[in-house]
Coordinates of C-alpha atoms in Angstrom, one line a residue:
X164 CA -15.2 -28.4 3.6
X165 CA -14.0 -27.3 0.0
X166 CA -17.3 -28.4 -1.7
X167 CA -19.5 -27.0 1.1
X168 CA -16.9 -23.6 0.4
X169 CA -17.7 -24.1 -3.2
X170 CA -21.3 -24.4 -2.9
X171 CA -21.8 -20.9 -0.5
X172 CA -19.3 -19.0 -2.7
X173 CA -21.6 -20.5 -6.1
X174 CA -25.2 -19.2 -4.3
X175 CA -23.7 -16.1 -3.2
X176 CA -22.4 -15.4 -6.7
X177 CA -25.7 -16.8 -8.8
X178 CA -28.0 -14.6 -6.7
X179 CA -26.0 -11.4 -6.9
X180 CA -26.9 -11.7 -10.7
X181 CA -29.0 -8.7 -12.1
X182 CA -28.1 -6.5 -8.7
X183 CA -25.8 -4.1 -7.4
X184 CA -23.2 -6.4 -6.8
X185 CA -23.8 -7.5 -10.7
X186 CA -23.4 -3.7 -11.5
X187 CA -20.5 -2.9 -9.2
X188 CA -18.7 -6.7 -10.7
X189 CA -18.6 -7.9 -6.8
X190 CA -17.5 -11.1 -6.6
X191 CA -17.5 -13.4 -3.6
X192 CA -14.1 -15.2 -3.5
X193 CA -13.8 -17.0 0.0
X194 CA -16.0 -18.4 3.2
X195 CA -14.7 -19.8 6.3
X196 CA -15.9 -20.9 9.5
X197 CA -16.2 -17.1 10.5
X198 CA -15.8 -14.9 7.8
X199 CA -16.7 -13.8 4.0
X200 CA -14.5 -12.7 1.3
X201 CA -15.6 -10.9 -2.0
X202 CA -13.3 -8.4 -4.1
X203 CA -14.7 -5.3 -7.0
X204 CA -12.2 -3.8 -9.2
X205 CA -11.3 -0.6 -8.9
X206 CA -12.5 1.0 -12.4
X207 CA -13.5 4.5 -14.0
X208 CA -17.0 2.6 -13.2
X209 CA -16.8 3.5 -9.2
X210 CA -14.9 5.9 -9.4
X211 CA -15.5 10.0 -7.9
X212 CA -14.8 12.6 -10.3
X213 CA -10.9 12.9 -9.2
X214 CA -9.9 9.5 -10.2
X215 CA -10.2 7.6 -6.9
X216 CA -12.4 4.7 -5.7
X217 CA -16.1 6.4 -4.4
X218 CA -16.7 6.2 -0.6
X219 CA -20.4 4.7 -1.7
X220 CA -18.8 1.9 -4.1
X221 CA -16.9 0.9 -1.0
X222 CA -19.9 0.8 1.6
X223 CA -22.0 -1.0 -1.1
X224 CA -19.0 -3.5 -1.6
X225 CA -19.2 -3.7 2.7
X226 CA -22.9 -4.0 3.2
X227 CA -22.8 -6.6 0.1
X228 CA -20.7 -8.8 1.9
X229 CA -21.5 -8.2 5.4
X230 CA -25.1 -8.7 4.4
X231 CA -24.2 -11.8 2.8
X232 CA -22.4 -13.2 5.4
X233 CA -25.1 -12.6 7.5
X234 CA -27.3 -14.9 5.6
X235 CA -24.9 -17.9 5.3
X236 CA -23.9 -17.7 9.2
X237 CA -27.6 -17.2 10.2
X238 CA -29.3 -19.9 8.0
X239 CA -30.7 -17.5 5.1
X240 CA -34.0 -20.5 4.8
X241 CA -35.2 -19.1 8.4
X242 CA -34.8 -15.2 8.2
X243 CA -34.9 -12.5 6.2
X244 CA -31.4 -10.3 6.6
X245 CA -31.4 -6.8 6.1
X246 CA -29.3 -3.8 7.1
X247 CA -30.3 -1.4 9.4
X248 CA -27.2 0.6 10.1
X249 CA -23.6 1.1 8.6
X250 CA -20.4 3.3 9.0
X251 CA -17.7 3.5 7.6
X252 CA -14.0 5.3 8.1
X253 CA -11.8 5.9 4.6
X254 CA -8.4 6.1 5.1
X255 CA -6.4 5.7 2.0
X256 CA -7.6 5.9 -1.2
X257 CA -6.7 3.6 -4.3
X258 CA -7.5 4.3 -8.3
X259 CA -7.1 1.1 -10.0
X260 CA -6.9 -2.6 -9.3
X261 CA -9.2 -4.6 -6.8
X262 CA -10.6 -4.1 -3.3
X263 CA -11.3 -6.5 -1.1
X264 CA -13.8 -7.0 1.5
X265 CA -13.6 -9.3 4.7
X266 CA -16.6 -9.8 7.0
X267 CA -16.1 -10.9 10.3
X268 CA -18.9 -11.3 13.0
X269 CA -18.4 -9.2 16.0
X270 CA -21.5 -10.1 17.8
X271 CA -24.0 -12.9 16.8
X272 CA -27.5 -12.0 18.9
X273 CA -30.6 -13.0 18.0
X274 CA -32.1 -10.4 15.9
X275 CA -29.3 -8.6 15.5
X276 CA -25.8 -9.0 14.6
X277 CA -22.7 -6.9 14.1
X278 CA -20.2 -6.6 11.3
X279 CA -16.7 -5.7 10.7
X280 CA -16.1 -5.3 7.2
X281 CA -12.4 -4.1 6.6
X282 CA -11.8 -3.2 2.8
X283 CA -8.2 -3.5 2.0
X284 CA -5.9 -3.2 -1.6
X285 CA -4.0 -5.6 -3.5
X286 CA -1.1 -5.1 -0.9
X287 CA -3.1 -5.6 2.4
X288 CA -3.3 -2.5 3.1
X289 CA -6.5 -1.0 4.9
X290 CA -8.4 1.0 2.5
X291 CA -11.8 1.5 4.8
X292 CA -13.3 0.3 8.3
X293 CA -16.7 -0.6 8.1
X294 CA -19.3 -2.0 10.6
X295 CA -22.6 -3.1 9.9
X296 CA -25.5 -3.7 11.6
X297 CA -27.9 -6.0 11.0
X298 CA -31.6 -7.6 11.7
X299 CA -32.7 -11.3 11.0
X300 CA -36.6 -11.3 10.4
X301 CA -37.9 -14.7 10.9
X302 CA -39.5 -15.5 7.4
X303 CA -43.5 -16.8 7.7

């Protein structure tokens, strides 16, 4: 299982290079049989004005990794993945440091599929609630 961890945790890394998740320093960090685990620091970079982490640095961090998850868990060769709804509820703020991001599936279908992406601090504490929908395309 560690080389096959290795393996998902190298792909999802290489093919965040020269995107979003390059820009915002999103790394993936952890895979298990039911979840995916990535981290971003927490720098001036994604910050608002006042200092604290930016509600859209933290959804891109959750659609990142719920969308990634998505791919691994629903075999990424046979569909195309792609978000078609997210929320999200902020309830503590942080200013420095790193975030981190676990998805868990909360429903598997078909074509679509739904995400719980809780983003918590360095002490386990829960920064913002996240779920995510999203659609697998068969690809042609």
């Amino acid at each position: 299982m560690n080389d096959h961890k290795e393996k998902i945790l190298k792909i999802c890394n290489d093919t965040s290079k020269n995107t979003l998740m390059e820009t915002l320093e999103i790394e993936y960090i952890d895979v298990g049989e039911d979840f995916l685990l990535a981290r971003m620091p927490v720098t001036p970079k994604v910050h608002q004005p006042d200092g604290i982490l930016h509600g859209g640095a933290t959804v891109a961090l959750a659609e990142s990794v719920g969308s990634a998850a998505s791919y691994i868990f629903l075999d990424g060769n046979k569909y195309f993945v792609r978000g078609i709804e997210i929320s999200a509820n902020h309830v503590k703020s942080v200013k420095e440091g790193f975030v981190y991001a676990r998805a868990i599936i909360l429903h598997k279908g078909r074509t679509t599929q739904l995400w719980e992406i809780k983003i918590t601090n360095e002490a386990d504490q829960l920064i913002s609630l996240c779920k995510l929908t999203t659609i697998a395309l068969p690809r042609s």
